[in-house]
Short mmCIF file of C-alpha atoms and ligand atoms in Angstrom, two decimals:
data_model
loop_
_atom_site.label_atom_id
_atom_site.label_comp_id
_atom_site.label_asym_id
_atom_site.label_seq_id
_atom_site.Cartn_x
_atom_site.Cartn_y
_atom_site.Cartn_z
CA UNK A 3 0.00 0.00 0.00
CA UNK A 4 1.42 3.33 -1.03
CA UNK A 5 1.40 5.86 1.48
CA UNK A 6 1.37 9.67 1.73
CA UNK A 7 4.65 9.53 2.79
CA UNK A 8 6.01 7.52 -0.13
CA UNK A 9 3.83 9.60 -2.42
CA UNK A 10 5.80 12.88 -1.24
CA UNK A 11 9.24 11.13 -1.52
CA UNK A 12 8.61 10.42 -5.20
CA UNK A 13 7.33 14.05 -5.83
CA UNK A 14 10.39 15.33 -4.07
CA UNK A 15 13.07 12.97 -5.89
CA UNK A 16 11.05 13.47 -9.03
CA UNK A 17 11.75 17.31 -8.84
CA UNK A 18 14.90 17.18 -7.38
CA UNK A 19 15.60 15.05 -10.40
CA UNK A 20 14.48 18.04 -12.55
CA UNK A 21 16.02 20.25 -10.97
CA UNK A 22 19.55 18.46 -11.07
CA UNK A 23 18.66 17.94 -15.09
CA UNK A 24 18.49 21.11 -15.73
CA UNK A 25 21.78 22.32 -13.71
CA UNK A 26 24.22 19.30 -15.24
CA UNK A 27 22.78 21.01 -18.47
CA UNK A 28 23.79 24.32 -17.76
CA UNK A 29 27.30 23.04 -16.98
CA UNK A 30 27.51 21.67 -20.13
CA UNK A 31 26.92 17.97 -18.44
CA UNK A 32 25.26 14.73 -18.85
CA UNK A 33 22.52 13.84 -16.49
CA UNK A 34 21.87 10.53 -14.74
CA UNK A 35 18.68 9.09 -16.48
CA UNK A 36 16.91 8.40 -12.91
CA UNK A 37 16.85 9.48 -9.26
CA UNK A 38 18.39 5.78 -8.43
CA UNK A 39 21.35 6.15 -6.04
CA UNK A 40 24.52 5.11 -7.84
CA UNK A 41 27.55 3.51 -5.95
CA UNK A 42 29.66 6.59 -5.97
CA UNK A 43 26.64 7.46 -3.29
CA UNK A 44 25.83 4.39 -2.09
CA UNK A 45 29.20 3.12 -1.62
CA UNK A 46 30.09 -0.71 -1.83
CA UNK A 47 30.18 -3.61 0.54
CA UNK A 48 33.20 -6.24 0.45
CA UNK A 49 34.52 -8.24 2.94
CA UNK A 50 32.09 -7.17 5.75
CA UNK A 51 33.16 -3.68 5.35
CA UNK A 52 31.65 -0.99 3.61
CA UNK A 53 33.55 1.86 1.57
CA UNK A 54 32.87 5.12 -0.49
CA UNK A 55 34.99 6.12 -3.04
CA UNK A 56 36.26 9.99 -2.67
CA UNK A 57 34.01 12.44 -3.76
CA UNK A 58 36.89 15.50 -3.37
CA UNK A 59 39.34 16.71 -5.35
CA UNK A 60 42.57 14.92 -4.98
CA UNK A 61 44.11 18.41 -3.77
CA UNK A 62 41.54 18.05 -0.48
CA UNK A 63 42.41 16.57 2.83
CA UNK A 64 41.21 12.23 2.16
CA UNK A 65 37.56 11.93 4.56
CA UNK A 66 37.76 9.20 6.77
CA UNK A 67 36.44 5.77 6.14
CA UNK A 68 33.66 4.72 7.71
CA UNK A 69 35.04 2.99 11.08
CA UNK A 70 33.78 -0.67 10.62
CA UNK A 71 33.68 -1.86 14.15
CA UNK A 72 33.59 -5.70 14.47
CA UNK A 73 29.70 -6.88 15.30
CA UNK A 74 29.82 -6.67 18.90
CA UNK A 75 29.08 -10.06 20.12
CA UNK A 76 32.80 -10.34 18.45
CA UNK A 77 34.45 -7.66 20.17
CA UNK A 78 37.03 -8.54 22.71
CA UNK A 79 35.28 -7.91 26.12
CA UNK A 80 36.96 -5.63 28.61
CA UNK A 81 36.06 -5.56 32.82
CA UNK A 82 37.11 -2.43 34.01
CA UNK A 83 38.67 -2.49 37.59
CA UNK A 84 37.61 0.53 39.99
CA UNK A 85 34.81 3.09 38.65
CA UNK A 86 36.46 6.52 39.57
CA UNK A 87 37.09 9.60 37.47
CA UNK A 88 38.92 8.32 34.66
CA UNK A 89 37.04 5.06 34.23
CA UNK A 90 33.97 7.01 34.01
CA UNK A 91 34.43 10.02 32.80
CA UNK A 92 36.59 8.73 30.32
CA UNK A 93 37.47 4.70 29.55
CA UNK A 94 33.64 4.06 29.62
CA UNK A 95 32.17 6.47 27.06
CA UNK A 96 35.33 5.72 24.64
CA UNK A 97 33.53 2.13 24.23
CA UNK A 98 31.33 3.74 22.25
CA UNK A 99 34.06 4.42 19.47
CA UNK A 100 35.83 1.07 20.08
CA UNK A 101 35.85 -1.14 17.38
CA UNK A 102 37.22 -4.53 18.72
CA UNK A 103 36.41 -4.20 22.23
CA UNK A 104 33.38 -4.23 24.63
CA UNK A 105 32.92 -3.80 28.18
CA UNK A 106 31.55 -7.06 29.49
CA UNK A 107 32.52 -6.66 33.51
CA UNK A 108 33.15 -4.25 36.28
CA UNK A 109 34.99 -4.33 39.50
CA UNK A 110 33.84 -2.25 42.12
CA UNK A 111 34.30 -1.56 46.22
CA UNK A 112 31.03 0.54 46.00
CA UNK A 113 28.09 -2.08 45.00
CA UNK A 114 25.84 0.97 44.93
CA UNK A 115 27.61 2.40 42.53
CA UNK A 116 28.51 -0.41 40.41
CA UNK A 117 24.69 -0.94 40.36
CA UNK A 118 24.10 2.22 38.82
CA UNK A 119 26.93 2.51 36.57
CA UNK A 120 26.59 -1.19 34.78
CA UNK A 121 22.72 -0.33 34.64
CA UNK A 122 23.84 2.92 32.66
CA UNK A 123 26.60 0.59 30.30
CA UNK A 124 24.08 -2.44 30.43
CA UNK A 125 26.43 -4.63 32.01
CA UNK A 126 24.58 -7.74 33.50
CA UNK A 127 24.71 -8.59 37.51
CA UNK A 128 26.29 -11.57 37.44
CA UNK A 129 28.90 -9.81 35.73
CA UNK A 130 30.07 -7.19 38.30
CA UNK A 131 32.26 -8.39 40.71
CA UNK A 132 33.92 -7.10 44.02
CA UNK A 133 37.65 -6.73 44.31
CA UNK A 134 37.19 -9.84 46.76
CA UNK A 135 35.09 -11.83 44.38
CA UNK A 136 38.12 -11.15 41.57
CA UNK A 137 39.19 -14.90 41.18
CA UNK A 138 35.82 -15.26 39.97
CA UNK A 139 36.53 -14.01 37.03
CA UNK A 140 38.24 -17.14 35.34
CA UNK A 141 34.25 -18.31 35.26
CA UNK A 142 33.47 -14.95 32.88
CA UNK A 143 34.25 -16.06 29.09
CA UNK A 144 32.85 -12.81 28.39
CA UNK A 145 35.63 -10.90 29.54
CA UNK A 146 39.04 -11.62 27.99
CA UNK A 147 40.96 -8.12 29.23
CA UNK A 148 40.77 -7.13 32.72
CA UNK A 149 41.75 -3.15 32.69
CA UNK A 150 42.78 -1.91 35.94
CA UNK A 151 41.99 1.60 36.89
CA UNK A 152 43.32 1.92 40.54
CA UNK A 153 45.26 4.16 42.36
CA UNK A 154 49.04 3.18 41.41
CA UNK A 155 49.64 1.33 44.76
CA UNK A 156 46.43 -0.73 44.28
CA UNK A 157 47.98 -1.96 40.31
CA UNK A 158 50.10 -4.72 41.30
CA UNK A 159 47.68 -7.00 43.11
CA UNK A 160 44.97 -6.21 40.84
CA UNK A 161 47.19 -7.48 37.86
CA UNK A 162 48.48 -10.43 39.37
CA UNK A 163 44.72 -11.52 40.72
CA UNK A 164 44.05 -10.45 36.97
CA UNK A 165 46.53 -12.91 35.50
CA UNK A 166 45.88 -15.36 37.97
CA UNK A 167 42.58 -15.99 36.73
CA UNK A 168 43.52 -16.52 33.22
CA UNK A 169 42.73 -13.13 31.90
CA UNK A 170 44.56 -10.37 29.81
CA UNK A 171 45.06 -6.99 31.13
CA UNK A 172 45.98 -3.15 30.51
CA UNK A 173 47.26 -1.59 33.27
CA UNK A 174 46.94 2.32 33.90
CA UNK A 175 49.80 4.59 34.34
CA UNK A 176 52.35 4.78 35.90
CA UNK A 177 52.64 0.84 36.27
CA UNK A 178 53.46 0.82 39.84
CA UNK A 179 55.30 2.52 42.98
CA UNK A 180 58.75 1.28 41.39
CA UNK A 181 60.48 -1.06 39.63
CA UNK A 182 59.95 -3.92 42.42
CA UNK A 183 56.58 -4.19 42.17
CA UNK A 184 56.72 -3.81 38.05
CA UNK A 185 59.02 -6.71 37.91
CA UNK A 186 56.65 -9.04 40.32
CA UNK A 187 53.71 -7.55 37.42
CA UNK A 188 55.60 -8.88 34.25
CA UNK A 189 56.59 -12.13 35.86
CA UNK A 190 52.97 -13.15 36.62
CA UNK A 191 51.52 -12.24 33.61
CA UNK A 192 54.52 -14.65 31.93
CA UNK A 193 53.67 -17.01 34.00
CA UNK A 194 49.85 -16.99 33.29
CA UNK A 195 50.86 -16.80 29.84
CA UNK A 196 48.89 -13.68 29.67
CA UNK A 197 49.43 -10.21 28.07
CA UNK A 198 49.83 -7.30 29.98
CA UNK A 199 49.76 -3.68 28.35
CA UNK A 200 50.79 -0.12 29.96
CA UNK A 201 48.63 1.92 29.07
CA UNK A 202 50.32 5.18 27.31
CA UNK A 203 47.26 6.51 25.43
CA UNK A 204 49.62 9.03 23.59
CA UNK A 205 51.34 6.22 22.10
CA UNK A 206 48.17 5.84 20.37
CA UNK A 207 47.06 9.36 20.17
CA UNK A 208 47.07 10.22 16.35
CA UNK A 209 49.16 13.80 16.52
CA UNK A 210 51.66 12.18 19.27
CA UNK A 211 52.23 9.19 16.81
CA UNK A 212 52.66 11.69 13.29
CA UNK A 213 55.09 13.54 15.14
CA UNK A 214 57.33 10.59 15.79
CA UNK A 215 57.08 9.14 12.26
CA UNK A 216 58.24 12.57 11.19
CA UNK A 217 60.67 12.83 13.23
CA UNK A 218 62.01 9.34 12.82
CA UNK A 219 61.93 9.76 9.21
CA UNK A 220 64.39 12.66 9.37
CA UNK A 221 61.75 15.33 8.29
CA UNK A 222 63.06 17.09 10.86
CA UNK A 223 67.01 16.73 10.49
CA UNK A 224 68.94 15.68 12.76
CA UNK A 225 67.11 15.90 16.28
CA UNK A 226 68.61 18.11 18.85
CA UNK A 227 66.47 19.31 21.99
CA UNK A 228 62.79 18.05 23.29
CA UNK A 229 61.19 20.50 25.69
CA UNK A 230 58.30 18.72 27.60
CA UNK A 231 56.08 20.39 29.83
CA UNK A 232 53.11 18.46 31.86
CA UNK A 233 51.77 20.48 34.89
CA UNK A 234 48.17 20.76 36.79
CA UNK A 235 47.66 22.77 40.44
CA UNK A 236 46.16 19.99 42.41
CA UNK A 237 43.47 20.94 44.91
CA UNK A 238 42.14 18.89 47.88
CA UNK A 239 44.98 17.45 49.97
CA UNK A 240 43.46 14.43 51.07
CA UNK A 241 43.16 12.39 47.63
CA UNK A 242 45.47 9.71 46.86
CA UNK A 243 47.12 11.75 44.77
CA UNK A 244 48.69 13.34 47.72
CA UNK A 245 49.37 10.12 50.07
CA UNK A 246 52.63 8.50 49.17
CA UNK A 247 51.38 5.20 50.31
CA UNK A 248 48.86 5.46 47.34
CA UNK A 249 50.43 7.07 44.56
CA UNK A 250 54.33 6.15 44.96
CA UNK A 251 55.26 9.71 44.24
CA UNK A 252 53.39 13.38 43.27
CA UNK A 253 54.38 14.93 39.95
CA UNK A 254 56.22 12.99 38.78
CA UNK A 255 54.80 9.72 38.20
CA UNK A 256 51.42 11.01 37.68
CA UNK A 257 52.30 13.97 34.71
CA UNK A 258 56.17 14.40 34.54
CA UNK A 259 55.73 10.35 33.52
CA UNK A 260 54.28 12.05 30.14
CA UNK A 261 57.30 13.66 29.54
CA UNK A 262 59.56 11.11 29.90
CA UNK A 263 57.72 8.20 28.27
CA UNK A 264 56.94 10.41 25.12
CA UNK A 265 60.30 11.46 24.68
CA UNK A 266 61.81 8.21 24.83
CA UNK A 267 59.27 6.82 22.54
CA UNK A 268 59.62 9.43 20.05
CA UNK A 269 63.42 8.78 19.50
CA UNK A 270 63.22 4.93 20.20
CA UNK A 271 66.34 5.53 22.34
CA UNK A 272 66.88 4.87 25.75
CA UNK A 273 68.77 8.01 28.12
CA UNK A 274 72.52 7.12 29.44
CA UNK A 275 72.10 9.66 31.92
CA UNK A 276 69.54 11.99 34.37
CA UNK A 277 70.18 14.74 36.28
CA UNK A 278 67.12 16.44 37.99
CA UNK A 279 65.88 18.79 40.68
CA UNK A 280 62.83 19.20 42.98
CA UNK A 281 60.73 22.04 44.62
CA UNK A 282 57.72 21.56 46.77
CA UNK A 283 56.05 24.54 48.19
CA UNK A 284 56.68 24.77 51.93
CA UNK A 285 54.25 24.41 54.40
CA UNK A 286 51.61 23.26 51.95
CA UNK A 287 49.50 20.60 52.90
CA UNK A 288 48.97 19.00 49.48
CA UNK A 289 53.08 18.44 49.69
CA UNK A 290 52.96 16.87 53.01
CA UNK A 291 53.88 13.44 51.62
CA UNK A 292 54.77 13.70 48.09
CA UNK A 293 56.60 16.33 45.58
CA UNK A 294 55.73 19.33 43.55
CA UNK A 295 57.54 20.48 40.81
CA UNK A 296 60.47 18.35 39.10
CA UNK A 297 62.56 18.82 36.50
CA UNK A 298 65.00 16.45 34.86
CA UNK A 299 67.10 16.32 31.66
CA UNK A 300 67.34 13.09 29.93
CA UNK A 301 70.70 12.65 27.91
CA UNK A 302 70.17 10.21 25.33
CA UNK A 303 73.36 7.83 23.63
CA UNK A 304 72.78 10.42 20.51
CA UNK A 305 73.83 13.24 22.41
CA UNK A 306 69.87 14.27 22.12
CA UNK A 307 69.05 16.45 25.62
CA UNK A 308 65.17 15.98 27.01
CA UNK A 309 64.03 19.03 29.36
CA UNK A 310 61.12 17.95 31.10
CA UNK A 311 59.20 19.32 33.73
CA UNK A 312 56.37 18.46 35.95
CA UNK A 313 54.54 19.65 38.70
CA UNK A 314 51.23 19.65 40.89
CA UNK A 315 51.36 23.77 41.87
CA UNK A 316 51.63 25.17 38.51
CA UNK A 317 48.78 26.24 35.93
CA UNK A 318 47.76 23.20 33.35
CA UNK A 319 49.97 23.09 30.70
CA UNK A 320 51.09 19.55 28.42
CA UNK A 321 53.02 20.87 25.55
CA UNK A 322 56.06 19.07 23.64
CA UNK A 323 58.54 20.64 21.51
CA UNK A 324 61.10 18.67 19.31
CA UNK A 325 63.60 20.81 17.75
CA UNK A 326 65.72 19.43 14.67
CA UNK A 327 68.34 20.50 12.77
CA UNK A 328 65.95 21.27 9.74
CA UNK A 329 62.69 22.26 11.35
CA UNK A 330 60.80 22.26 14.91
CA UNK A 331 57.94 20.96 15.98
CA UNK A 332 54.90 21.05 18.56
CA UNK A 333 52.21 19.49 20.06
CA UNK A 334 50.10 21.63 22.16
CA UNK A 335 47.87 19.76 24.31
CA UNK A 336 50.67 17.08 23.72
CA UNK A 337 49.03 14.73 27.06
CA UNK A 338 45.71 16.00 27.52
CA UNK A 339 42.40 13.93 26.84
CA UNK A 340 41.77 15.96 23.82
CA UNK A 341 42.66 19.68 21.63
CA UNK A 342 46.10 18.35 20.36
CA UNK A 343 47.39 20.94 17.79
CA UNK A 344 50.65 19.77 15.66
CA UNK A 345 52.90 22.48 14.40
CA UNK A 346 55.63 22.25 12.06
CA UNK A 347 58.11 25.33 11.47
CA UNK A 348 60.41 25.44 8.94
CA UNK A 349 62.29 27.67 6.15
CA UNK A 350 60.02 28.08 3.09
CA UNK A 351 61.66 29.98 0.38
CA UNK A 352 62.80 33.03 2.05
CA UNK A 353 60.01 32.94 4.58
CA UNK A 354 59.67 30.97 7.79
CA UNK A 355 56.19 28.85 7.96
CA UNK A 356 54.59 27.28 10.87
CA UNK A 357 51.90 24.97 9.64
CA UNK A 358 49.45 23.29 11.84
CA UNK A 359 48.02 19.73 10.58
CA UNK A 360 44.81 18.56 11.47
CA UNK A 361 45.23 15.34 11.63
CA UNK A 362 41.36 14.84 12.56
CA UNK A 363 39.93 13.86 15.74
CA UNK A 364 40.12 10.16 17.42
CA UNK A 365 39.30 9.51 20.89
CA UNK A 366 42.79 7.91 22.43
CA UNK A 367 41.03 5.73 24.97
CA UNK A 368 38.86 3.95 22.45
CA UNK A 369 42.64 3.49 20.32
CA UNK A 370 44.24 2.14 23.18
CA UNK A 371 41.80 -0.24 24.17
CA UNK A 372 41.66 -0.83 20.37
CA UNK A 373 45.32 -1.86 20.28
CA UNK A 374 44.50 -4.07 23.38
CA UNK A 375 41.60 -5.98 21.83
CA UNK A 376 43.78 -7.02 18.51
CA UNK A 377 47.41 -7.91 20.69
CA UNK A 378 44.76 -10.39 21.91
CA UNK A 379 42.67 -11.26 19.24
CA UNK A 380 46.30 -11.72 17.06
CA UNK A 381 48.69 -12.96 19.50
CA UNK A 382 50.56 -9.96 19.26
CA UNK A 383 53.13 -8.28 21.58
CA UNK A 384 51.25 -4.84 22.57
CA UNK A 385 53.33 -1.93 21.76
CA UNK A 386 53.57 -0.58 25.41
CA UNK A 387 54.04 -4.25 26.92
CA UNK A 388 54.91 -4.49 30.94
CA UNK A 389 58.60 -3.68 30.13
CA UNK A 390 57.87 -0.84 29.00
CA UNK A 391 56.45 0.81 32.18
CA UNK A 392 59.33 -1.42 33.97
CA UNK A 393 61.46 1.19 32.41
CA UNK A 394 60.05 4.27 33.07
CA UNK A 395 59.87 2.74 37.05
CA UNK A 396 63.75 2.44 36.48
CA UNK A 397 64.16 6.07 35.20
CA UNK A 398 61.97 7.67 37.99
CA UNK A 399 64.14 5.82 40.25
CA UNK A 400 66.68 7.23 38.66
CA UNK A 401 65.52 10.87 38.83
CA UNK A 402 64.48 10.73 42.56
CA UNK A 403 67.85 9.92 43.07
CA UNK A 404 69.73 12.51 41.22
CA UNK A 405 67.26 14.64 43.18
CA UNK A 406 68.10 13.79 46.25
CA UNK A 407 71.90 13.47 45.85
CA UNK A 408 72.44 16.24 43.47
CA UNK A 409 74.15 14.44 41.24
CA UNK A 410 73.48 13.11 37.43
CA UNK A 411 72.74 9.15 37.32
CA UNK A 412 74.17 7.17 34.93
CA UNK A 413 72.48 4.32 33.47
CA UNK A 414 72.84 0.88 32.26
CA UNK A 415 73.89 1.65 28.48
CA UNK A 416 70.71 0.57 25.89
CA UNK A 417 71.97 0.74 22.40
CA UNK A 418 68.74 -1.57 20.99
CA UNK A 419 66.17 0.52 19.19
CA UNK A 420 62.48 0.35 20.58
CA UNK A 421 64.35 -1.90 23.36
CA UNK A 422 60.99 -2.32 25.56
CA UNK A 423 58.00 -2.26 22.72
CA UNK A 424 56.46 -4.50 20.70
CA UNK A 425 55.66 -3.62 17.10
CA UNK A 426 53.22 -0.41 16.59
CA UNK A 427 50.11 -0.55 15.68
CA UNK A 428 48.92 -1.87 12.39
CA UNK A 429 47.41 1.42 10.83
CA UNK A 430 44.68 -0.58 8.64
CA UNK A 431 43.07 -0.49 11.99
CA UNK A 432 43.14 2.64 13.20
P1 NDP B 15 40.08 8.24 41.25
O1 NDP B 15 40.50 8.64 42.61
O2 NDP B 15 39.13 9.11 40.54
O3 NDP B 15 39.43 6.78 41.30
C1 NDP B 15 40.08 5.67 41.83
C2 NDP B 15 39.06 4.57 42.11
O4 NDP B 15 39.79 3.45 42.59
C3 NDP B 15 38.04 4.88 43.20
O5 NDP B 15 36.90 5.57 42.73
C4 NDP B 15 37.72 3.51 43.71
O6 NDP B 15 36.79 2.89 42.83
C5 NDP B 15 38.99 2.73 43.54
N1 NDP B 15 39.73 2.56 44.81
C6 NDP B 15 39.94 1.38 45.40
N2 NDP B 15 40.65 1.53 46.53
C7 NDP B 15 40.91 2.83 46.65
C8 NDP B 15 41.59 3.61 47.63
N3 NDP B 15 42.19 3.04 48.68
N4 NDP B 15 41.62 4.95 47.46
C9 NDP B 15 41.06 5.51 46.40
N5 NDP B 15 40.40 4.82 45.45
C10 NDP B 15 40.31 3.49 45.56
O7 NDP B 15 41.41 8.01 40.42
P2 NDP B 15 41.61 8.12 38.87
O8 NDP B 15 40.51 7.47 38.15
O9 NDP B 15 41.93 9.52 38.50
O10 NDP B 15 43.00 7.31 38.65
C11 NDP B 15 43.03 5.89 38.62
C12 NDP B 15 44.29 5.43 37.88
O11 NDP B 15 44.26 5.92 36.55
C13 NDP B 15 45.61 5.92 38.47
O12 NDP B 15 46.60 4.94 38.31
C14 NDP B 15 45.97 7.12 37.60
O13 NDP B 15 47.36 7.37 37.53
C15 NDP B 15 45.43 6.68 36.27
N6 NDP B 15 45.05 7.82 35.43
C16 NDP B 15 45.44 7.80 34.13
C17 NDP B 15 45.09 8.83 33.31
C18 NDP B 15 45.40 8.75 31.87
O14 NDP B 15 45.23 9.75 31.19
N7 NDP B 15 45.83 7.62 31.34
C19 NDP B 15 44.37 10.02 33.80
C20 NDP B 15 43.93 9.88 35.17
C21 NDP B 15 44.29 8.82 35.96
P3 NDP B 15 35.60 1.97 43.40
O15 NDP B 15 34.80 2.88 44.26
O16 NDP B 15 34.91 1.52 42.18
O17 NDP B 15 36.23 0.85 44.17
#
């Protein structure tokens, strides 16, 4: 039966029809004989994906493909361990733009709030677990990656309980409260035969990764000088944040960690040497426990210098600066959730241009977890394995200790490339 909506829909195509008739002919151009769709618009399915062909001019920026997320009941599922800020405001809604993972568990102290919040994600009962009840998740098929979202003193047990029941797991930053407990991480997840990822989300983040393919390419010359900057002026003084106990360290390990894990992966080179220096604020009661501002120069076997900086009193800034030989570089933004802006400066003729590339927008979470889901789905070695943070425990030894003595620290020599990651992600993915 035809209906007065259909009826309008004809009338509509049939004049738009018309009306597209007569402008081809105008332009001197051949009209399509119908209305019918054809598959420059419709685009074509292969493979269980579907594509469009480009529409622009080659001279315009490519559109994205359309993402192609796996049906979900294939995704790999993900239980996310402790539901505080960053889980919620931020690892939970980036499911949404995951394309090979799920969340399919929760781990909670608050049951109240676990109720709500898997009610919310759709997350069944049976499903949601207390940090008691964790060894309970071997029975869950449904969850393959256990992603632990704890204060940093809380990581190690959660990872080993993790492993111990058979499951996968991403581990927030910084790994641990030092090197110790890092080592006792990797060695249970090798001996669960499970894989455990760090979880760098600006190893993933799309202008973070451009700027070290440029820069490894030797767009930039020969590298000279990174300037890193991560700061935030932390409020209430009883959070973890400020108990040693719970977070291992201040500034450092939370946002200075930035710093030095994005320098050393943009070079691929390990520093020979630290030298650093710290200031806390006297008599303030958010430095009772645990330090303010540091700042530490990396010296790298190339001769490359890192200048990094961190700190809990200071206004919010995360910016990067690599400066080679032929041109600099920027990220502004460099380690926040979102706004990264990447500029290039260089000599253009006689003129000096700074170009910014939008490299469009791509939630870093939902990458991450991305990266995650395939390591497991593929057997792969995740690019920001266990050793990884292992390392950047070692350095922040390292600088504490250069700190405190006043001296520079010199360090086991690294010559290997990449020494502590696995291979980066596969870009057909992204
Ligand atoms: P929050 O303080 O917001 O949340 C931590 C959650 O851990 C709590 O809500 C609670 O969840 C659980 N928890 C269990 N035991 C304790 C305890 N003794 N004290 C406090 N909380 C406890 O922290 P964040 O979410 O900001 O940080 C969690 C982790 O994520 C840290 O390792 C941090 O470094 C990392 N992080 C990483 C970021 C990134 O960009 N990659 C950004 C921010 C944080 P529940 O009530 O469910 O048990």
């Amino acid at each position: 039966m035809r209906s007065d909506f259909d009826e309008t829909r004809r009338q509509l195509l049939a004049g738009s029809v018309a009306l597209a008739t007569a402008s081809y002919a105008r332009h001197g151009l051949a009209a399509t004989s119908s209305g019918s769709p054809t598959p420059v618009d419709e685009g074509t399915v292969a493979g269980g994906r579907v594509s469009f062909p480009a529409i622009d001019a080659s001279t315009e920026q490519p559109g994205a493909p359309p993402p192609n997320p796996d049906v979900p009941g294939q995704r790999v599922g993900f239980a996310v361990v402790g539901l505080g800020r960053l889980a919620l405001q931020n690892i939970l809604p980036a499911f949404a733009q995951s394309k090979h993972a799920r969340l399919t568990g929760l781990v909670s102290g608050d049951s109240e709030k676990m109720r709500v919040i898997a009610a919310q994600y759709g997350v069944p009962k049976e499903a949601c677990y207390s940090y008691e009840e964790m060894a309970r998740l071997r029975n869950n098929a449904s969850i393959q990656v256990v992603y632990v979202v704890l204060p940093n003193a809380l990581h190690r047990d959660a990872v080993i309980q993790a492993a111990r029941a058979g499951k996968h797991v991403l581990c927030e930053k910084p790994m641990a409260t030092g090197p110790e407990e890092a080592r006792e991480m990797i060695a249970a997840c090798r001996e669960a035969a499970r894989k455990l990822m760090i979880a760098y989300r600006c190893q993933y983040e799309v202008n973070n990764v451009e700027l070290a393919k440029r820069a490894r390419s030797g767009e930039l010359g020969d590298i000279q000088f990174i300037d890193a900057i991560n700061s935030q002026n932390q409020g209430d003084p009883t959070q973890w944040r400020q108990i040693k106990k719970l977070a291992g360290g201040g500034s450092l390990p939370d946002v200075g960690l930035y710093c030095l894990n994005t320098a050393r992966a943009l070079l691929g080179e390990e520093p020979s040497e630290v030298i650093a220096s710290i200031h806390s604020p006297e008599h303030d009661p958010r430095f009772r426990e645990v330090e303010s501002t540091v700042s530490f120069i990396l010296r790298f076997p190339s001769g490359i210098l890192a200048n990094c900086a961190s700190s809990y009193s200071a206004h919010e800034q995360r910016n990067f600066r690599v400066l080679g030989s032929k041109a600099a570089a920027e990220i502004t933004n460099a380690f926040a959730y979102e706004g990264q802006k990447l500029h290039m400066s260089r000599r253009d003729a006689q003129a000096e241009a700074k170009v910014e590339l939008n490299l469009g927008v791509k939630n870093q979470f939902s990458l991450e977890m991305d990266h995650m889901a395939l390591c497991v789905r593929n057997n792969v070695e995740p690019r920001t394995p266990g050793e990884e943070g292992l390392q950047d425990q070692i350095l922040m030894s390292a600088i504490y200790q250069s700190a405190q003595t006043g001296q520079p620290i010199s360090l086991k020599p690294e010559l290997r490339r990449d020494a502590f990651r696995g291979p980066p992600p596969d870009d057909r993915h992204a």
